[in-house]
Tab-separated table of C-alpha atoms in Angstrom:
chain	number	residue	atom	x	y	z
A	1	MET	CA	43.292	-16.880	128.478
A	2	ALA	CA	41.680	-16.139	125.088
A	3	ALA	CA	45.036	-16.529	123.302
A	4	GLY	CA	45.678	-19.848	125.048
A	5	ALA	CA	42.236	-21.154	124.037
A	6	ALA	CA	42.834	-20.150	120.429
A	7	GLU	CA	46.212	-21.910	120.405
A	8	ALA	CA	44.598	-25.058	121.823
A	9	ALA	CA	41.914	-24.952	119.125
A	10	VAL	CA	44.495	-24.558	116.352
A	11	ALA	CA	46.541	-27.378	117.868
A	12	ALA	CA	43.470	-29.620	117.543
A	13	VAL	CA	43.813	-29.304	113.755
A	14	GLU	CA	46.713	-31.503	112.640
A	15	GLU	CA	48.861	-30.704	109.620
A	16	VAL	CA	49.987	-33.314	107.092
A	17	GLY	CA	53.154	-32.784	105.063
A	18	SER	CA	53.575	-35.976	103.013
A	19	ALA	CA	51.611	-38.731	101.280
A	20	GLY	CA	53.006	-41.317	103.691
A	21	GLN	CA	51.895	-39.282	106.676
A	22	PHE	CA	48.426	-38.928	105.159
A	23	GLU	CA	48.046	-42.692	104.574
A	24	GLU	CA	49.213	-43.385	108.115
A	25	LEU	CA	46.688	-40.900	109.452
A	26	LEU	CA	43.890	-42.635	107.530
A	27	ARG	CA	44.795	-45.889	109.296
A	28	LEU	CA	45.142	-44.318	112.740
A	29	LYS	CA	41.860	-42.403	112.488
A	30	ALA	CA	39.881	-45.198	110.827
A	31	LYS	CA	37.395	-45.511	113.701
A	32	SER	CA	36.488	-41.816	113.778
A	33	LEU	CA	35.360	-39.183	111.322
A	34	LEU	CA	38.344	-37.563	109.622
A	35	VAL	CA	37.910	-34.173	107.903
A	36	VAL	CA	40.745	-33.093	105.597
A	37	HIS	CA	41.102	-29.510	104.377
A	38	PHE	CA	43.085	-29.184	101.131
A	39	TRP	CA	44.302	-25.618	101.320
A	40	ALA	CA	46.887	-23.135	100.036
A	41	PRO	CA	48.666	-20.457	102.105
A	42	TRP	CA	48.170	-17.813	99.399
A	43	ALA	CA	44.364	-18.178	99.332
A	44	PRO	CA	42.639	-15.945	101.934
A	45	GLN	CA	39.449	-18.030	101.843
A	46	CYS	CA	41.508	-21.016	103.047
A	47	ALA	CA	42.674	-19.084	106.092
A	48	GLN	CA	39.035	-18.267	106.894
A	49	MET	CA	38.022	-21.911	106.610
A	50	ASN	CA	40.937	-22.960	108.831
A	51	GLU	CA	39.417	-20.746	111.518
A	52	VAL	CA	36.021	-22.385	110.993
A	53	MET	CA	37.644	-25.805	111.310
A	54	ALA	CA	39.385	-24.765	114.528
A	55	GLU	CA	36.026	-23.801	116.021
A	56	LEU	CA	34.499	-27.107	114.956
A	57	ALA	CA	37.446	-28.936	116.541
A	58	LYS	CA	36.608	-27.310	119.865
A	59	GLU	CA	32.926	-28.232	119.602
A	60	LEU	CA	33.447	-31.780	118.298
A	61	PRO	CA	36.510	-33.342	119.978
A	62	GLN	CA	35.495	-36.808	118.695
A	63	VAL	CA	36.149	-35.655	115.110
A	64	SER	CA	39.690	-35.497	113.695
A	65	PHE	CA	40.503	-32.389	111.651
A	66	VAL	CA	43.498	-32.192	109.320
A	67	LYS	CA	44.826	-29.611	106.914
A	68	LEU	CA	46.964	-30.560	103.921
A	69	GLU	CA	48.681	-28.054	101.637
A	70	ALA	CA	47.381	-29.133	98.235
A	71	GLU	CA	50.362	-28.025	96.175
A	72	GLY	CA	52.800	-29.362	98.789
A	73	VAL	CA	51.491	-32.935	98.524
A	74	PRO	CA	50.413	-33.149	94.843
A	75	GLU	CA	50.197	-36.969	94.761
A	76	VAL	CA	47.400	-36.924	97.351
A	77	SER	CA	45.664	-33.997	95.659
A	78	GLU	CA	45.737	-35.724	92.287
A	79	LYS	CA	44.541	-39.044	93.749
A	80	TYR	CA	41.425	-37.377	95.156
A	81	GLU	CA	40.886	-35.032	92.161
A	82	ILE	CA	41.535	-31.831	94.066
A	83	SER	CA	41.538	-29.126	91.406
A	84	SER	CA	40.864	-26.070	93.563
A	85	VAL	CA	41.049	-24.735	97.088
A	86	PRO	CA	39.513	-24.861	99.575
A	87	THR	CA	38.246	-28.446	99.253
A	88	PHE	CA	37.206	-30.704	102.138
A	89	LEU	CA	37.148	-34.502	102.110
A	90	PHE	CA	35.410	-36.628	104.738
A	91	PHE	CA	36.702	-40.110	105.653
A	92	LYS	CA	35.338	-42.992	107.729
A	93	ASN	CA	36.896	-46.446	107.985
A	94	SER	CA	39.713	-45.130	105.754
A	95	GLN	CA	37.144	-44.569	102.949
A	96	LYS	CA	36.099	-41.239	101.467
A	97	ILE	CA	32.404	-40.707	102.198
A	98	ASP	CA	31.791	-37.081	101.244
A	99	ARG	CA	33.273	-33.937	99.730
A	100	LEU	CA	32.760	-30.180	99.857
A	101	ASP	CA	34.209	-27.794	97.277
A	102	GLY	CA	34.571	-24.110	98.140
A	103	ALA	CA	34.495	-21.880	101.202
A	104	HIS	CA	31.003	-22.668	102.487
A	105	ALA	CA	31.190	-22.524	106.294
A	106	PRO	CA	27.502	-23.357	107.003
A	107	GLU	CA	27.612	-26.358	104.649
A	108	LEU	CA	30.895	-27.574	106.198
A	109	THR	CA	29.394	-27.369	109.672
A	110	LYS	CA	26.267	-29.220	108.556
A	111	LYS	CA	28.221	-32.022	106.884
A	112	VAL	CA	30.586	-32.475	109.848
A	113	GLN	CA	27.708	-32.639	112.329
A	114	ARG	CA	25.754	-35.079	110.168
A	115	HIS	CA	28.636	-37.478	109.622
A	116	ALA	CA	29.782	-37.220	113.234
A	117	SER	CA	26.361	-38.330	114.454
A	118	SER	CA	25.995	-41.248	111.997
A	119	GLY	CA	27.496	-44.652	112.675
A	120	SER	CA	29.731	-46.688	110.393
A	121	PHE	CA	28.208	-49.189	107.973
A	122	LEU	CA	28.608	-52.934	107.812
A	123	PRO	CA	29.521	-54.482	104.428
A	124	SER	CA	26.010	-55.933	104.024
A	125	ALA	CA	24.541	-52.494	104.645
A	126	ASN	CA	26.913	-51.063	102.041
A	127	GLU	CA	25.582	-53.515	99.438
A	128	HIS	CA	22.042	-52.458	100.262
A	129	LEU	CA	23.013	-48.798	99.985
A	130	LYS	CA	24.617	-49.454	96.596
A	131	GLU	CA	21.360	-50.963	95.334
A	132	ASP	CA	19.412	-47.963	96.644
A	133	LEU	CA	21.881	-45.580	94.998
A	134	ASN	CA	21.523	-47.284	91.605
A	135	LEU	CA	17.744	-46.950	91.829
A	136	ARG	CA	18.136	-43.287	92.724
A	137	LEU	CA	20.552	-42.679	89.848
A	138	LYS	CA	18.154	-44.368	87.435
A	139	LYS	CA	15.367	-42.038	88.588
A	140	LEU	CA	17.620	-38.983	88.303
A	141	THR	CA	18.821	-39.818	84.788
A	142	HIS	CA	15.158	-40.285	83.779
A	143	ALA	CA	13.951	-37.151	85.634
A	144	ALA	CA	13.592	-35.251	82.331
A	145	PRO	CA	13.854	-36.224	78.648
A	146	CYS	CA	17.245	-34.458	78.610
A	147	MET	CA	19.256	-34.380	81.869
A	148	LEU	CA	22.566	-32.600	82.387
A	149	PHE	CA	24.718	-33.527	85.397
A	150	MET	CA	27.055	-30.601	85.876
A	151	LYS	CA	29.099	-28.572	88.345
A	152	GLY	CA	26.769	-25.810	89.486
A	153	THR	CA	23.615	-24.728	87.695
A	154	PRO	CA	22.915	-23.416	84.171
A	155	GLN	CA	22.644	-19.933	85.707
A	156	GLU	CA	25.874	-20.296	87.730
A	157	PRO	CA	28.239	-22.985	86.400
A	158	ARG	CA	30.969	-23.811	88.926
A	159	CYS	CA	33.628	-25.520	86.847
A	160	VAL	CA	36.448	-23.743	88.664
A	161	GLU	CA	36.193	-23.196	92.403
A	162	TRP	CA	38.295	-20.267	93.524
A	163	ILE	CA	41.784	-20.685	92.006
A	164	VAL	CA	43.089	-23.625	89.999
A	165	PHE	CA	46.577	-24.737	90.998
A	166	SER	CA	49.333	-23.612	88.680
A	167	THR	CA	50.948	-27.063	88.985
A	168	PHE	CA	47.853	-28.736	87.487
A	169	ILE	CA	46.479	-28.671	83.964
A	170	GLN	CA	44.285	-25.612	83.569
A	171	ILE	CA	40.595	-26.463	83.801
A	172	SER	CA	38.277	-24.478	81.579
A	173	GLY	CA	34.557	-24.113	82.106
A	174	PHE	CA	33.366	-27.479	80.756
A	175	SER	CA	29.924	-27.218	82.357
A	176	LYS	CA	29.586	-23.632	81.166
A	177	GLN	CA	30.501	-24.635	77.601
A	178	MET	CA	27.989	-27.490	77.670
A	179	VAL	CA	25.183	-25.167	78.800
A	180	GLU	CA	26.072	-22.651	76.077
A	181	ILE	CA	25.884	-25.350	73.383
A	182	LEU	CA	22.508	-26.628	74.627
A	183	HIS	CA	21.086	-23.102	74.753
A	184	LYS	CA	22.516	-22.285	71.331
A	185	HIS	CA	20.590	-25.227	69.854
A	186	ASN	CA	17.410	-24.386	71.799
A	187	ILE	CA	17.551	-27.767	73.565
A	188	GLN	CA	15.193	-28.240	76.483
A	189	PHE	CA	16.968	-29.786	79.468
A	190	SER	CA	16.952	-30.100	83.239
A	191	SER	CA	20.101	-30.198	85.352
A	192	PHE	CA	21.527	-31.649	88.548
A	193	ASP	CA	24.321	-29.946	90.502
A	194	ILE	CA	26.774	-32.707	91.439
A	195	PHE	CA	28.387	-30.408	94.012
A	196	SER	CA	25.148	-30.632	95.985
A	197	ASP	CA	25.384	-34.414	96.494
A	198	GLU	CA	28.705	-36.261	96.833
A	199	GLU	CA	26.983	-39.653	96.725
A	200	VAL	CA	25.533	-38.875	93.291
A	201	ARG	CA	28.781	-37.271	92.146
A	202	GLN	CA	30.808	-40.409	92.805
A	203	GLY	CA	28.093	-42.979	92.153
A	204	LEU	CA	27.185	-41.722	88.689
A	205	LYS	CA	30.783	-42.231	87.509
A	206	ALA	CA	30.476	-45.976	88.186
A	207	TYR	CA	26.824	-46.164	87.093
A	208	SER	CA	27.622	-44.676	83.663
A	209	SER	CA	31.269	-45.846	83.402
A	210	TRP	CA	32.127	-42.227	82.632
A	211	PRO	CA	34.743	-40.659	84.959
A	212	THR	CA	34.233	-36.937	84.356
A	213	TYR	CA	31.623	-34.176	84.319
A	214	PRO	CA	29.496	-32.783	82.768
A	215	GLN	CA	27.421	-35.770	81.609
A	216	LEU	CA	24.412	-35.490	79.309
A	217	TYR	CA	21.588	-38.063	79.280
A	218	VAL	CA	18.656	-38.407	76.876
A	219	SER	CA	15.775	-40.681	77.919
A	220	GLY	CA	18.004	-42.054	80.681
A	221	GLU	CA	20.808	-43.038	78.294
A	222	LEU	CA	24.262	-41.461	78.527
A	223	ILE	CA	25.163	-39.408	75.452
A	224	GLY	CA	28.556	-38.319	76.783
A	225	GLY	CA	30.588	-35.390	78.013
A	226	LEU	CA	31.596	-32.086	76.451
A	227	ASP	CA	33.880	-33.560	73.757
A	228	ILE	CA	31.145	-35.934	72.540
A	229	ILE	CA	28.581	-33.113	72.465
A	230	LYS	CA	31.002	-30.943	70.483
A	231	GLU	CA	31.465	-33.787	67.975
A	232	LEU	CA	27.693	-34.242	67.681
A	233	GLU	CA	27.297	-30.503	67.150
A	234	ALA	CA	29.957	-30.473	64.443
A	235	SER	CA	28.335	-33.428	62.640
A	236	GLU	CA	24.886	-31.798	62.991
A	237	GLU	CA	23.589	-34.857	64.879
A	238	LEU	CA	22.939	-33.027	68.153
A	239	ASP	CA	19.635	-31.546	66.984
A	240	THR	CA	18.306	-34.994	66.099
A	241	ILE	CA	19.245	-36.551	69.466
A	242	CYS	CA	18.182	-33.944	72.015
A	243	PRO	CA	14.606	-32.661	72.490
A	244	LYS	CA	14.017	-29.089	71.376
A	245	ALA	CA	12.410	-26.486	73.600
A	246	PRO	CA	8.982	-25.666	72.137
A	247	LYS	CA	8.727	-22.429	70.210
A	248	LEU	CA	6.878	-19.679	72.031
A	249	GLU	CA	3.854	-19.754	69.735
A	250	GLU	CA	3.482	-23.524	70.213
A	251	ARG	CA	3.851	-23.113	73.955
A	252	LEU	CA	1.196	-20.392	74.101
A	253	LYS	CA	-1.188	-22.564	72.096
A	254	VAL	CA	-0.714	-25.397	74.577
A	255	LEU	CA	-1.159	-23.059	77.562
A	256	THR	CA	-4.349	-21.418	76.258
A	257	ASN	CA	-5.801	-24.909	75.683
A	258	LYS	CA	-4.600	-26.337	79.000
A	259	ALA	CA	-8.144	-26.181	80.387
A	260	SER	CA	-11.532	-25.483	78.847
A	261	VAL	CA	-11.520	-22.126	80.655
A	262	MET	CA	-8.088	-20.507	81.171
A	263	LEU	CA	-7.421	-17.210	82.896
A	264	PHE	CA	-4.070	-15.460	82.471
A	265	MET	CA	-3.736	-13.090	85.409
A	266	LYS	CA	-1.429	-11.475	87.929
A	267	GLY	CA	-1.382	-13.987	90.767
A	268	ASN	CA	-3.477	-17.128	91.042
A	269	LYS	CA	-6.843	-18.421	92.232
A	270	GLN	CA	-5.792	-18.181	95.853
A	271	GLU	CA	-4.189	-14.728	95.691
A	272	ALA	CA	-4.777	-12.098	93.017
A	273	LYS	CA	-1.972	-9.552	92.749
A	274	CYS	CA	-3.890	-6.693	91.130
A	275	GLY	CA	-7.399	-5.240	91.416
A	276	PHE	CA	-8.461	-6.223	87.879
A	277	SER	CA	-7.427	-9.850	88.407
A	278	LYS	CA	-9.248	-9.922	91.741
A	279	GLN	CA	-12.473	-8.648	90.136
A	280	ILE	CA	-12.416	-11.206	87.319
A	281	LEU	CA	-11.797	-14.006	89.829
A	282	GLU	CA	-14.895	-12.931	91.774
A	283	ILE	CA	-16.976	-12.998	88.580
A	284	LEU	CA	-15.725	-16.443	87.529
A	285	ASN	CA	-16.199	-17.867	91.014
A	286	SER	CA	-19.808	-16.636	91.016
A	287	THR	CA	-20.564	-18.721	87.886
A	288	GLY	CA	-19.559	-22.043	89.436
A	289	VAL	CA	-17.687	-22.994	86.276
A	290	GLU	CA	-14.335	-24.775	86.712
A	291	TYR	CA	-11.307	-22.917	85.393
A	292	GLU	CA	-7.496	-22.843	85.615
A	293	THR	CA	-5.168	-19.864	86.013
A	294	PHE	CA	-1.665	-18.938	84.891
A	295	ASP	CA	0.367	-16.350	86.813
A	296	ILE	CA	2.026	-14.125	84.195
A	297	LEU	CA	4.264	-12.581	86.870
A	298	GLU	CA	6.166	-15.870	87.075
A	299	ASP	CA	6.997	-16.102	83.375
A	300	GLU	CA	8.082	-12.967	81.524
A	301	GLU	CA	8.259	-14.772	78.170
A	302	VAL	CA	4.584	-15.739	78.400
A	303	ARG	CA	3.627	-12.332	79.782
A	304	GLN	CA	5.034	-10.472	76.800
A	305	GLY	CA	4.422	-13.146	74.157
A	306	LEU	CA	0.718	-13.605	74.894
A	307	LYS	CA	0.054	-9.917	74.185
A	308	ALA	CA	1.221	-10.376	70.593
A	309	TYR	CA	-0.272	-13.879	70.262
A	310	SER	CA	-3.752	-12.643	71.220
A	311	ASN	CA	-3.349	-9.065	69.977
A	312	TRP	CA	-4.561	-7.964	73.419
A	313	PRO	CA	-2.225	-5.590	75.309
A	314	THR	CA	-3.420	-5.924	78.909
A	315	TYR	CA	-4.185	-8.467	81.654
A	316	PRO	CA	-6.180	-10.349	82.801
A	317	GLN	CA	-7.066	-12.347	79.648
A	318	LEU	CA	-9.780	-15.019	79.596
A	319	TYR	CA	-9.738	-17.928	77.114
A	320	VAL	CA	-12.392	-20.561	76.413
A	321	LYS	CA	-11.262	-23.622	74.439
A	322	GLY	CA	-8.134	-21.764	73.347
A	323	GLU	CA	-10.036	-18.727	72.024
A	324	LEU	CA	-9.679	-15.277	73.595
A	325	VAL	CA	-12.878	-13.966	75.198
A	326	GLY	CA	-11.352	-10.718	76.439
A	327	GLY	CA	-10.320	-8.810	79.523
A	328	LEU	CA	-12.194	-7.592	82.588
A	329	ASP	CA	-14.418	-5.061	80.786
A	330	ILE	CA	-15.568	-7.632	78.203
A	331	VAL	CA	-16.264	-10.213	80.929
A	332	LYS	CA	-18.299	-7.637	82.897
A	333	GLU	CA	-20.393	-6.817	79.806
A	334	LEU	CA	-21.008	-10.500	79.072
A	335	LYS	CA	-22.128	-11.076	82.646
A	336	GLU	CA	-24.530	-8.102	82.555
A	337	ASN	CA	-25.976	-9.331	79.232
A	338	GLY	CA	-26.406	-12.884	80.558
A	339	GLU	CA	-24.024	-14.235	77.918
A	340	LEU	CA	-21.044	-15.153	80.129
A	341	LEU	CA	-22.258	-18.476	81.498
A	342	PRO	CA	-23.182	-19.990	78.084
A	343	ILE	CA	-19.782	-18.917	76.713
A	344	LEU	CA	-17.902	-20.448	79.640
A	345	ARG	CA	-19.859	-23.680	79.198
A	346	GLY	CA	-19.001	-23.730	75.502
A	347	GLU	CA	-22.624	-23.334	74.462
A	348	ASN	CA	-22.070	-20.169	72.510
């Protein structure tokens, strides 16, 4: 019985062996959600995802599931920019609506369920969605003075998912190289993982008229991809275009002056994470003076740098108008002497 059920589930996943067969399938399945798995028989992760797809086929009979050997039908793979396996494409009304790169079973399940439950869009609705997408892309490209749209994150670039096909041009780590250049020049930037949002991934290509990733924007304007950034680096123009990350000393000066009274501590106002920090919070709260805190446990650069900046080796550290007052013992003494409140108010 179990074997028969498994065979039925596998049978629910069709296999495509030619470009013509694939195009015909797109027409035949136009009214339903079609999920296509670009796979390779030599990749074990593909076999695992085929099993996941078979289970989804049992649970969602209204969805059509197809597997296509990527190297066996290269014209289809190249048309849809399949550079690695496993990759999943989602189609409705014969149009690609989403994509998933890599063997991520929970994400595949989530995407299939979401698209299966959503209806198809009328042309007028599509125009409205396009307008909304352009507004969203404008906000994203302006989200930081320097924005990098890349595959993965600066910590984990994902330029190559699993194994690149031997029949394709080898793809090197473009996103990784871009991040290395930006870090090398101490450029401050934020990033967006295009693998996390297929709508942004495809929409930004048209929005910027730039077909590949990574893409670097400054003040919402496209600078270019990796080759352009390399040229700017070679001509020494990159440093003049992109905003620099502030030096540590400048950053510490800004932080110590962020509020009239600044406390650098372990934890925050709501939750102290050491006994000394808890005691100094109680003292400050008893004065009624407004103050801000900075949790040194969340930023190791500040934690270590502030010790040298202030020539004070321990925490907590209390600052008034950017000047160090001291640690817990000093604050206790000032309170006992009646000097703390005037100092916090800037009177002394």
